[in-house]
mmCIF file of C-alpha atoms (C1' of nucleotides) in Angstrom:
data_model
loop_
_atom_site.group_PDB
_atom_site.id
_atom_site.type_symbol
_atom_site.label_atom_id
_atom_site.label_comp_id
_atom_site.label_asym_id
_atom_site.label_seq_id
_atom_site.Cartn_x
_atom_site.Cartn_y
_atom_site.Cartn_z
ATOM 1 C CA UNK A 155 17.780 33.520 -35.305
ATOM 2 C CA UNK A 156 17.223 34.975 -31.891
ATOM 3 C CA UNK A 157 13.540 34.297 -32.413
ATOM 4 C CA UNK A 158 13.157 31.757 -29.666
ATOM 5 C CA UNK A 159 12.706 32.557 -25.987
ATOM 6 C CA UNK A 160 15.369 31.555 -23.475
ATOM 7 C CA UNK A 161 13.740 30.029 -20.420
ATOM 8 C CA UNK A 162 15.719 28.846 -17.417
ATOM 9 C CA UNK A 163 14.390 26.363 -14.881
ATOM 10 C CA UNK A 164 16.107 26.212 -11.499
ATOM 11 C CA UNK A 165 15.462 23.360 -9.087
ATOM 12 C CA UNK A 166 17.275 22.948 -5.778
ATOM 13 C CA UNK A 167 18.793 19.474 -5.292
ATOM 14 C CA UNK A 168 16.922 17.344 -2.684
ATOM 15 C CA UNK A 169 16.136 20.675 -1.050
ATOM 16 C CA UNK A 170 14.913 19.957 2.506
ATOM 17 C CA UNK A 171 17.405 17.144 3.019
ATOM 18 C CA UNK A 172 20.273 19.170 1.604
ATOM 19 C CA UNK A 173 19.524 21.983 4.054
ATOM 20 C CA UNK A 174 19.550 19.481 6.922
ATOM 21 C CA UNK A 175 22.919 18.149 5.737
ATOM 22 C CA UNK A 176 24.260 21.666 5.654
ATOM 23 C CA UNK A 177 23.073 22.291 9.209
ATOM 24 C CA UNK A 178 24.383 18.924 10.438
ATOM 25 C CA UNK A 179 27.414 17.939 8.359
ATOM 26 C CA UNK A 180 27.710 14.655 10.236
ATOM 27 C CA UNK A 181 24.606 13.473 8.332
ATOM 28 C CA UNK A 182 26.424 13.666 5.004
ATOM 29 C CA UNK A 183 27.054 10.301 3.433
ATOM 30 C CA UNK A 184 24.237 8.634 5.413
ATOM 31 C CA UNK A 185 20.702 7.991 4.228
ATOM 32 C CA UNK A 186 18.550 10.917 5.372
ATOM 33 C CA UNK A 187 14.766 11.196 5.163
ATOM 34 C CA UNK A 188 12.833 14.391 5.889
ATOM 35 C CA UNK A 189 9.130 13.874 6.492
ATOM 36 C CA UNK A 190 6.592 12.454 8.922
ATOM 37 C CA UNK A 191 7.567 10.607 12.086
ATOM 38 C CA UNK A 192 8.027 6.923 11.140
ATOM 39 C CA UNK A 193 7.161 5.706 14.689
ATOM 40 C CA UNK A 194 8.779 2.298 14.208
ATOM 41 C CA UNK A 195 7.054 1.873 10.868
ATOM 42 C CA UNK A 196 3.614 2.902 12.106
ATOM 43 C CA UNK A 197 3.607 6.596 11.156
ATOM 44 C CA UNK A 198 0.890 7.926 8.839
ATOM 45 C CA UNK A 199 2.635 10.614 6.831
ATOM 46 C CA UNK A 200 4.854 10.515 3.766
ATOM 47 C CA UNK A 201 8.430 11.249 2.781
ATOM 48 C CA UNK A 202 8.860 14.896 1.969
ATOM 49 C CA UNK A 203 12.423 14.749 0.615
ATOM 50 C CA UNK A 204 15.359 12.397 0.983
ATOM 51 C CA UNK A 205 19.006 12.547 0.002
ATOM 52 C CA UNK A 206 20.645 10.398 -2.660
ATOM 53 C CA UNK A 207 21.956 7.839 -0.169
ATOM 54 C CA UNK A 208 18.356 7.165 0.914
ATOM 55 C CA UNK A 209 17.294 6.862 -2.727
ATOM 56 C CA UNK A 210 19.675 3.930 -3.094
ATOM 57 C CA UNK A 211 17.282 2.024 -0.812
ATOM 58 C CA UNK A 212 14.364 2.825 -3.092
ATOM 59 C CA UNK A 213 13.050 5.683 -0.950
ATOM 60 C CA UNK A 214 11.360 8.541 -2.838
ATOM 61 C CA UNK A 215 9.366 11.719 -2.212
ATOM 62 C CA UNK A 216 5.686 11.079 -1.581
ATOM 63 C CA UNK A 217 6.220 7.511 -0.428
ATOM 64 C CA UNK A 218 4.448 6.469 2.814
ATOM 65 C CA UNK A 219 6.897 7.025 5.640
ATOM 66 C CA UNK A 220 6.060 3.560 6.994
ATOM 67 C CA UNK A 221 7.333 2.016 3.797
ATOM 68 C CA UNK A 222 10.523 4.065 3.792
ATOM 69 C CA UNK A 223 11.144 2.879 7.348
ATOM 70 C CA UNK A 224 10.878 -0.740 6.233
ATOM 71 C CA UNK A 225 13.287 -0.077 3.384
ATOM 72 C CA UNK A 226 15.889 1.582 5.626
ATOM 73 C CA UNK A 227 15.181 1.517 9.361
ATOM 74 C CA UNK A 228 18.754 2.642 9.971
ATOM 75 C CA UNK A 229 18.248 5.886 8.031
ATOM 76 C CA UNK A 230 18.166 9.246 9.798
ATOM 77 C CA UNK A 231 14.553 10.468 9.952
ATOM 78 C CA UNK A 232 13.991 14.171 10.541
ATOM 79 C CA UNK A 233 10.779 16.195 10.890
ATOM 80 C CA UNK A 234 9.975 18.943 8.398
ATOM 81 C CA UNK A 235 11.358 22.268 9.622
ATOM 82 C CA UNK A 236 9.331 24.406 7.254
ATOM 83 C CA UNK A 237 10.171 27.813 8.718
ATOM 84 C CA UNK A 238 13.871 27.157 8.122
ATOM 85 C CA UNK A 239 13.299 25.940 4.553
ATOM 86 C CA UNK A 240 11.128 28.973 3.873
ATOM 87 C CA UNK A 241 13.872 31.320 5.041
ATOM 88 C CA UNK A 242 16.469 29.588 2.848
ATOM 89 C CA UNK A 243 14.033 29.601 -0.057
ATOM 90 C CA UNK A 244 13.489 33.360 0.226
ATOM 91 C CA UNK A 245 17.229 33.889 0.172
ATOM 92 C CA UNK A 246 17.716 31.638 -2.876
ATOM 93 C CA UNK A 247 14.971 33.449 -4.772
ATOM 94 C CA UNK A 248 16.455 36.816 -3.876
ATOM 95 C CA UNK A 249 19.650 35.681 -5.581
ATOM 96 C CA UNK A 250 17.774 34.222 -8.542
ATOM 97 C CA UNK A 251 15.654 37.298 -9.127
ATOM 98 C CA UNK A 252 18.803 39.313 -9.744
ATOM 99 C CA UNK A 253 19.251 37.314 -12.950
ATOM 100 C CA UNK A 254 15.929 38.713 -14.142
ATOM 101 C CA UNK A 255 12.796 39.924 -12.378
ATOM 102 C CA UNK A 256 10.765 37.826 -14.823
ATOM 103 C CA UNK A 257 10.713 34.911 -12.411
ATOM 104 C CA UNK A 258 7.910 32.462 -11.637
ATOM 105 C CA UNK A 259 8.157 30.559 -8.361
ATOM 106 C CA UNK A 260 6.707 27.086 -8.650
ATOM 107 C CA UNK A 261 7.364 25.975 -5.083
ATOM 108 C CA UNK A 262 9.887 26.629 -2.311
ATOM 109 C CA UNK A 263 12.657 25.075 -4.377
ATOM 110 C CA UNK A 264 11.789 25.654 -8.017
ATOM 111 C CA UNK A 265 11.424 28.607 -10.362
ATOM 112 C CA UNK A 266 11.331 29.548 -14.026
ATOM 113 C CA UNK A 267 13.206 32.629 -15.186
ATOM 114 C CA UNK A 268 12.668 34.214 -18.587
ATOM 115 C CA UNK A 269 16.105 35.439 -19.703
ATOM 116 C CA UNK A 270 15.141 36.187 -23.315
ATOM 117 C CA UNK A 271 15.929 39.863 -22.869
ATOM 118 C CA UNK A 272 19.169 39.199 -21.023
ATOM 119 C CA UNK A 273 21.017 37.000 -23.522
ATOM 120 C CA UNK A 274 21.583 36.792 -27.260
ATOM 121 C CA UNK A 275 22.005 33.049 -27.625
ATOM 122 C CA UNK A 276 22.092 29.715 -25.807
ATOM 123 C CA UNK A 277 25.818 29.940 -25.189
ATOM 124 C CA UNK A 278 25.249 33.089 -23.159
ATOM 125 C CA UNK A 279 22.245 31.480 -21.507
ATOM 126 C CA UNK A 280 24.440 28.661 -20.276
ATOM 127 C CA UNK A 281 26.802 31.250 -18.807
ATOM 128 C CA UNK A 282 23.917 32.857 -16.929
ATOM 129 C CA UNK A 283 22.865 29.473 -15.576
ATOM 130 C CA UNK A 284 26.371 28.674 -14.364
ATOM 131 C CA UNK A 285 26.618 32.073 -12.730
ATOM 132 C CA UNK A 286 23.344 31.490 -10.891
ATOM 133 C CA UNK A 287 24.567 28.128 -9.635
ATOM 134 C CA UNK A 288 27.760 29.760 -8.352
ATOM 135 C CA UNK A 289 25.898 32.564 -6.617
ATOM 136 C CA UNK A 290 23.435 30.260 -4.867
ATOM 137 C CA UNK A 291 26.301 28.060 -3.719
ATOM 138 C CA UNK A 292 28.193 31.087 -2.429
ATOM 139 C CA UNK A 293 25.207 32.587 -0.617
ATOM 140 C CA UNK A 294 23.576 29.482 0.825
ATOM 141 C CA UNK A 295 26.126 26.691 0.391
ATOM 142 C CA UNK A 296 23.557 24.647 -1.515
ATOM 143 C CA UNK A 297 23.593 23.103 -4.978
ATOM 144 C CA UNK A 298 20.863 23.253 -7.563
ATOM 145 C CA UNK A 299 20.300 22.045 -11.102
ATOM 146 C CA UNK A 300 19.423 24.163 -14.074
ATOM 147 C CA UNK A 301 17.780 23.535 -17.421
ATOM 148 C CA UNK A 302 17.631 26.033 -20.257
ATOM 149 C CA UNK A 303 15.551 25.776 -23.404
ATOM 150 C CA UNK A 304 12.995 27.571 -25.560
ATOM 151 C CA UNK A 305 10.007 27.040 -23.253
ATOM 152 C CA UNK A 306 9.033 26.085 -19.726
ATOM 153 C CA UNK A 307 8.359 22.424 -20.437
ATOM 154 C CA UNK A 308 11.700 21.861 -22.158
ATOM 155 C CA UNK A 309 13.595 23.836 -19.523
ATOM 156 C CA UNK A 310 12.086 21.624 -16.843
ATOM 157 C CA UNK A 311 12.912 18.449 -18.733
ATOM 158 C CA UNK A 312 16.467 19.694 -19.316
ATOM 159 C CA UNK A 313 16.781 20.428 -15.605
ATOM 160 C CA UNK A 314 15.668 16.902 -14.777
ATOM 161 C CA UNK A 315 18.455 15.590 -17.020
ATOM 162 C CA UNK A 316 20.992 17.826 -15.293
ATOM 163 C CA UNK A 317 20.308 16.563 -11.764
ATOM 164 C CA UNK A 318 22.041 16.607 -9.418
ATOM 165 C CA UNK A 319 24.218 19.715 -9.377
ATOM 166 C CA UNK A 320 24.270 20.109 -13.145
ATOM 167 C CA UNK A 321 23.213 22.331 -15.976
ATOM 168 C CA UNK A 322 21.784 21.307 -19.334
ATOM 169 C CA UNK A 323 20.998 23.483 -22.304
ATOM 170 C CA UNK A 324 18.646 22.186 -24.981
ATOM 171 C CA UNK A 325 18.702 24.549 -27.976
ATOM 172 C CA UNK A 326 15.637 24.516 -30.246
ATOM 173 C CA UNK A 327 17.254 22.239 -32.806
ATOM 174 C CA UNK A 328 17.744 19.502 -30.219
ATOM 175 C CA UNK A 329 14.285 19.565 -28.642
ATOM 176 C CA UNK A 330 12.756 16.735 -30.660
ATOM 177 C CA UNK A 331 15.795 14.513 -30.352
ATOM 178 C CA UNK A 332 15.831 14.947 -26.584
ATOM 179 C CA UNK A 333 12.187 14.104 -25.891
ATOM 180 C CA UNK A 334 11.369 11.549 -28.610
ATOM 181 C CA UNK A 335 12.540 8.546 -26.643
ATOM 182 C CA UNK A 336 11.215 9.700 -23.299
ATOM 183 C CA UNK A 337 8.370 8.277 -21.289
ATOM 184 C CA UNK A 338 4.924 9.876 -21.649
ATOM 185 C CA UNK A 339 4.952 10.869 -17.978
ATOM 186 C CA UNK A 340 7.879 13.162 -18.727
ATOM 187 C CA UNK A 341 5.306 15.604 -20.098
ATOM 188 C CA UNK A 342 4.030 17.774 -17.249
ATOM 189 C CA UNK A 343 0.355 17.063 -16.680
ATOM 190 C CA UNK A 344 0.583 13.398 -17.682
ATOM 191 C CA UNK A 345 0.360 11.244 -14.567
ATOM 192 C CA UNK A 346 -0.462 7.562 -14.064
ATOM 193 C CA UNK A 347 -4.130 7.856 -15.117
ATOM 194 C CA UNK A 348 -3.519 9.766 -18.318
ATOM 195 C CA UNK A 349 -0.616 7.508 -19.176
ATOM 196 C CA UNK A 350 -2.868 4.474 -18.845
ATOM 197 C CA UNK A 351 -5.442 5.961 -21.216
ATOM 198 C CA UNK A 352 -2.762 6.763 -23.770
ATOM 199 C CA UNK A 353 -1.245 3.314 -23.396
ATOM 200 C CA UNK A 354 -4.610 1.757 -24.231
ATOM 201 C CA UNK A 355 -5.206 3.959 -27.238
ATOM 202 C CA UNK A 356 -1.678 3.385 -28.561
ATOM 203 C CA UNK A 357 -1.922 -0.362 -27.860
ATOM 204 C CA UNK A 358 1.641 -0.371 -26.587
ATOM 205 C CA UNK A 359 3.057 -1.595 -23.308
ATOM 206 C CA UNK A 360 5.656 1.100 -22.912
ATOM 207 C CA UNK A 361 4.879 3.953 -25.286
ATOM 208 C CA UNK A 362 7.327 6.817 -25.733
ATOM 209 C CA UNK A 363 6.681 10.379 -26.788
ATOM 210 C CA UNK A 364 7.523 9.545 -30.400
ATOM 211 C CA UNK A 365 4.768 6.898 -30.402
ATOM 212 C CA UNK A 366 2.234 9.495 -29.317
ATOM 213 C CA UNK A 367 3.038 11.626 -32.373
ATOM 214 C CA UNK A 368 0.719 9.337 -34.355
ATOM 215 C CA UNK A 369 -2.305 10.718 -32.477
ATOM 216 C CA UNK A 370 -4.099 13.662 -34.066
ATOM 217 C CA UNK A 371 -5.104 16.685 -32.064
ATOM 218 C CA UNK A 372 -8.758 15.672 -32.482
ATOM 219 C CA UNK A 373 -8.141 12.162 -31.195
ATOM 220 C CA UNK A 374 -6.314 13.536 -28.170
ATOM 221 C CA UNK A 375 -9.056 16.029 -27.431
ATOM 222 C CA UNK A 376 -11.730 13.357 -27.695
ATOM 223 C CA UNK A 377 -9.791 11.228 -25.240
ATOM 224 C CA UNK A 378 -8.502 13.871 -22.821
ATOM 225 C CA UNK A 379 -10.549 17.009 -23.426
ATOM 226 C CA UNK A 380 -8.910 20.392 -23.378
ATOM 227 C CA UNK A 381 -5.691 18.989 -21.970
ATOM 228 C CA UNK A 382 -5.429 16.647 -24.929
ATOM 229 C CA UNK A 383 -4.980 19.578 -27.264
ATOM 230 C CA UNK A 384 -2.143 20.865 -25.112
ATOM 231 C CA UNK A 385 -0.454 17.482 -25.025
ATOM 232 C CA UNK A 386 -0.536 17.371 -28.843
ATOM 233 C CA UNK A 387 1.782 20.379 -28.847
ATOM 234 C CA UNK A 388 3.827 19.272 -25.852
ATOM 235 C CA UNK A 389 4.636 15.945 -27.546
ATOM 236 C CA UNK A 390 6.202 18.123 -30.255
ATOM 237 C CA UNK A 391 8.179 20.185 -27.770
ATOM 238 C CA UNK A 392 5.845 23.173 -28.076
ATOM 239 C CA UNK A 393 4.706 25.061 -24.971
ATOM 240 C CA UNK A 394 3.693 28.693 -25.325
ATOM 241 C CA UNK A 395 2.821 29.251 -21.664
ATOM 242 C CA UNK A 396 4.500 32.337 -20.286
ATOM 243 C CA UNK A 397 6.544 32.918 -17.178
ATOM 244 C CA UNK A 398 4.092 34.496 -14.736
ATOM 245 C CA UNK A 399 5.641 36.562 -11.951
ATOM 246 C CA UNK A 400 2.857 36.838 -9.405
ATOM 247 C CA UNK A 401 0.146 34.236 -9.217
ATOM 248 C CA UNK A 402 -2.391 35.138 -6.600
ATOM 249 C CA UNK A 403 -3.951 32.430 -4.509
ATOM 250 C CA UNK A 404 -7.482 31.407 -5.450
ATOM 251 C CA UNK A 405 -8.059 29.427 -2.299
ATOM 252 C CA UNK A 406 -6.555 28.920 1.134
ATOM 253 C CA UNK A 407 -7.182 25.814 3.190
ATOM 254 C CA UNK A 408 -5.961 23.481 5.865
ATOM 255 C CA UNK A 409 -6.366 19.747 6.407
ATOM 256 C CA UNK A 410 -5.656 17.379 9.242
ATOM 257 C CA UNK A 411 -5.215 13.622 9.352
ATOM 258 C CA UNK A 412 -6.006 12.110 12.747
ATOM 259 C CA UNK A 413 -3.451 9.946 14.531
ATOM 260 C CA UNK A 414 -6.197 7.336 14.648
ATOM 261 C CA UNK A 415 -9.429 7.260 12.685
ATOM 262 C CA UNK A 416 -12.244 8.586 14.852
ATOM 263 C CA UNK A 417 -15.944 9.384 15.194
ATOM 264 C CA UNK A 418 -15.539 11.318 18.438
ATOM 265 C CA UNK A 419 -17.441 14.467 17.498
ATOM 266 C CA UNK A 420 -15.957 16.406 20.426
ATOM 267 C CA UNK A 421 -12.447 15.795 19.132
ATOM 268 C CA UNK A 422 -13.425 16.256 15.506
ATOM 269 C CA UNK A 423 -15.012 19.634 16.129
ATOM 270 C CA UNK A 424 -12.121 20.762 18.302
ATOM 271 C CA UNK A 425 -9.632 19.997 15.530
ATOM 272 C CA UNK A 426 -11.925 21.475 12.899
ATOM 273 C CA UNK A 427 -12.223 24.762 14.762
ATOM 274 C CA UNK A 428 -8.468 25.040 14.960
ATOM 275 C CA UNK A 429 -8.270 24.453 11.194
ATOM 276 C CA UNK A 430 -10.803 27.221 10.597
ATOM 277 C CA UNK A 431 -8.822 29.439 12.964
ATOM 278 C CA UNK A 432 -5.604 28.823 11.030
ATOM 279 C CA UNK A 433 -7.291 29.551 7.717
ATOM 280 C CA UNK A 434 -8.846 32.666 9.196
ATOM 281 C CA UNK A 435 -5.418 33.956 10.188
ATOM 282 C CA UNK A 436 -4.149 33.524 6.624
ATOM 283 C CA UNK A 437 -7.232 34.750 4.818
ATOM 284 C CA UNK A 438 -8.145 37.569 7.179
ATOM 285 C CA UNK A 439 -9.708 40.529 5.335
ATOM 286 C CA UNK A 440 -9.734 38.649 2.028
ATOM 287 C CA UNK A 441 -12.868 38.672 -0.103
ATOM 288 C CA UNK A 442 -14.327 35.213 0.211
ATOM 289 C CA UNK A 443 -16.485 33.555 -2.457
ATOM 290 C CA UNK A 444 -17.301 30.403 -0.531
ATOM 291 C CA UNK A 445 -16.079 27.547 1.612
ATOM 292 C CA UNK A 446 -15.351 23.856 1.156
ATOM 293 C CA UNK A 447 -15.308 21.199 3.867
ATOM 294 C CA UNK A 448 -13.435 17.968 3.136
ATOM 295 C CA UNK A 449 -13.697 14.614 4.812
ATOM 296 C CA UNK A 450 -11.829 11.392 4.172
ATOM 297 C CA UNK A 451 -13.263 8.245 5.718
ATOM 298 C CA UNK A 452 -11.203 5.398 7.123
ATOM 299 C CA UNK A 453 -11.391 3.572 3.768
ATOM 300 C CA UNK A 454 -9.880 6.603 2.017
ATOM 301 C CA UNK A 455 -13.128 7.601 0.306
ATOM 302 C CA UNK A 456 -12.985 11.384 0.121
ATOM 303 C CA UNK A 457 -15.894 13.816 -0.128
ATOM 304 C CA UNK A 458 -16.369 17.553 -0.184
ATOM 305 C CA UNK A 459 -19.245 19.851 0.637
ATOM 306 C CA UNK A 460 -19.224 23.405 -0.523
ATOM 307 C CA UNK A 461 -21.246 26.588 -0.037
ATOM 308 C CA UNK A 462 -20.953 29.779 -2.064
ATOM 309 C CA UNK A 463 -21.469 33.179 -0.483
ATOM 310 C CA UNK A 464 -19.665 36.471 -0.707
ATOM 311 C CA UNK A 465 -18.237 38.191 2.307
ATOM 312 C CA UNK A 466 -15.069 39.647 3.701
ATOM 313 C CA UNK A 467 -13.338 37.399 6.199
ATOM 314 C CA UNK A 468 -13.715 39.484 9.341
ATOM 315 C CA UNK A 469 -14.525 37.014 12.095
ATOM 316 C CA UNK A 470 -14.313 33.277 12.508
ATOM 317 C CA UNK A 471 -17.844 32.922 13.816
ATOM 318 C CA UNK A 472 -19.673 33.122 10.485
ATOM 319 C CA UNK A 473 -17.327 30.477 9.106
ATOM 320 C CA UNK A 474 -17.921 28.119 12.011
ATOM 321 C CA UNK A 475 -21.649 28.587 11.642
ATOM 322 C CA UNK A 476 -21.559 27.784 7.931
ATOM 323 C CA UNK A 477 -19.014 24.964 8.013
ATOM 324 C CA UNK A 478 -19.640 22.916 11.164
ATOM 325 C CA UNK A 479 -23.049 21.690 9.937
ATOM 326 C CA UNK A 480 -21.411 20.493 6.718
ATOM 327 C CA UNK A 481 -18.864 18.592 8.761
ATOM 328 C CA UNK A 482 -21.586 17.010 10.904
ATOM 329 C CA UNK A 483 -23.384 15.837 7.770
ATOM 330 C CA UNK A 484 -20.389 13.663 6.983
ATOM 331 C CA UNK A 485 -20.772 11.975 10.352
ATOM 332 C CA UNK A 486 -24.497 11.499 9.795
ATOM 333 C CA UNK A 487 -24.188 10.227 6.249
ATOM 334 C CA UNK A 488 -22.044 7.279 7.191
ATOM 335 C CA UNK A 489 -21.010 5.159 10.148
ATOM 336 C CA UNK A 490 -17.421 5.048 9.000
ATOM 337 C CA UNK A 491 -14.696 6.608 11.067
ATOM 338 C CA UNK A 492 -13.034 9.764 9.805
ATOM 339 C CA UNK A 493 -9.409 9.793 8.771
ATOM 340 C CA UNK A 494 -9.064 13.401 7.619
ATOM 341 C CA UNK A 495 -10.980 16.648 7.779
ATOM 342 C CA UNK A 496 -10.286 19.948 6.066
ATOM 343 C CA UNK A 497 -11.523 23.471 5.567
ATOM 344 C CA UNK A 498 -10.875 25.778 2.627
ATOM 345 C CA UNK A 499 -12.028 29.242 1.566
ATOM 346 C CA UNK A 500 -12.313 30.270 -2.065
ATOM 347 C CA UNK A 501 -11.126 33.830 -2.472
ATOM 348 C CA UNK A 502 -11.228 36.820 -4.850
ATOM 349 C "C1'" DA B 320 -31.503 26.815 -22.119
ATOM 350 C "C1'" DA B 321 -28.238 29.113 -19.770
ATOM 351 C "C1'" DG B 322 -25.836 30.262 -15.859
ATOM 352 C "C1'" DT B 323 -24.246 29.020 -11.358
ATOM 353 C "C1'" DT B 324 -23.002 25.887 -7.816
ATOM 354 C "C1'" DC B 325 -21.425 21.576 -6.175
ATOM 355 C "C1'" DT B 326 -18.666 17.322 -6.490
ATOM 356 C "C1'" DT B 327 -15.139 14.448 -8.097
ATOM 357 C "C1'" DA B 328 -10.864 13.314 -10.492
ATOM 358 C "C1'" DT B 329 -6.267 14.247 -11.651
ATOM 359 C "C1'" DT B 330 -1.926 16.363 -11.216
ATOM 360 C "C1'" DA B 331 2.210 18.630 -9.038
ATOM 361 C "C1'" DC B 332 5.421 19.715 -5.513
ATOM 362 C "C1'" DC C 345 -0.353 -11.231 2.309
ATOM 363 C "C1'" DT C 346 -1.669 -6.761 0.750
ATOM 364 C "C1'" DA C 347 -1.663 -2.371 1.661
ATOM 365 C "C1'" DA C 348 0.835 1.308 2.871
ATOM 366 C "C1'" DC C 349 -0.563 7.196 1.120
ATOM 367 C "C1'" DG C 350 0.410 14.513 3.947
ATOM 368 C "C1'" DG C 351 -0.799 18.812 3.040
ATOM 369 C "C1'" DT C 352 -1.758 22.503 -0.169
ATOM 370 C "C1'" DA C 353 -3.351 24.132 -4.359
ATOM 371 C "C1'" DA C 354 -4.870 24.410 -9.342
ATOM 372 C "C1'" DT C 355 -7.672 22.946 -13.087
ATOM 373 C "C1'" DA C 356 -11.059 20.492 -15.698
ATOM 374 C "C1'" DA C 357 -15.287 18.056 -16.406
ATOM 375 C "C1'" DG C 358 -19.773 16.832 -15.478
ATOM 376 C "C1'" DA C 359 -23.846 16.644 -12.461
ATOM 377 C "C1'" DA C 360 -27.177 19.122 -10.030
ATOM 378 C "C1'" DC C 361 -29.609 22.984 -9.127
ATOM 379 C "C1'" DT C 362 -31.614 27.834 -10.265
ATOM 380 C "C1'" DT C 363 -33.323 31.248 -12.937
#
DNA sequence: AAGTTCTTATTAC
DNA sequence: CTAACGGTAATAAGAACTT
């Protein structure tokens, strides 16, 4: 007893949209979409977050904004106000880190907290989770959901089950029962492509986690490489990854999608230089290992060109000199118009 | 043959 | 009718190139 870890996963409910509702209470009860400008259904971006009323229309995060507009033209569409969300996020994490400093931020609205040293059992862990929910609500007037279990994967799955505005504790003895009947994509790291491969190997239309238990570790590794070995354990509710407090960035980059696909090299270079300038601001004085230039053509085909070299990011000029020729190669290699360009520096 | 660099694919939020 | 699809970052795998 007391051998297992106690990991808590906190996820803010429909974060960006909930903040907008808080700022504009008249929006509550109406479908609300935060994301790109829909421009009468012609916008190019995607939905960042939407509230539950919007979800009733089939709108979801990551969906093209044009499609969400067709589903609910009467919805309220708001632009992303990132500096506000960042401020709220910092405040929420300040509250959360009082629970335990062993906290890993996953994004602006999600974190894992290792509370193994703070509680004796899962009953106490549930109390800690409820307290955190209360404190976030008091401080920021926002709700979140919380999952608690013996590892990060199970805490995240529990949190998913708790949404919205709930808490779910999955003690070790219940882990298998909880995940057995779930979809393969419930396992973090399994997306549409991996699911398809597993579906083929299992010869089943709608395989569940319990079906995947028939695959040996070797079979999974042959099919999916290193990740396959991890999935073998994850299917069994095992995840030994630790809660990591500070992950330092390994790269910093910026991308831009044009309003309209273009081959106008004047415009392309102008935008590109501003991307490099933005990256320079963020990566100033960092030790750089190399750069990557990205280009997406009008047909969505995406390519990268990369150069390795070590330097300290002191001026923009060297980076222009190294990267602009790579960008121009994309224009020379093909007659297609460009949809997106990007610049990234690898650091360390 | 080994080590490094470059490119693509996949995933997540 | 089909396609529609941002921005940022990590990680893995394999190809291509160097030493």
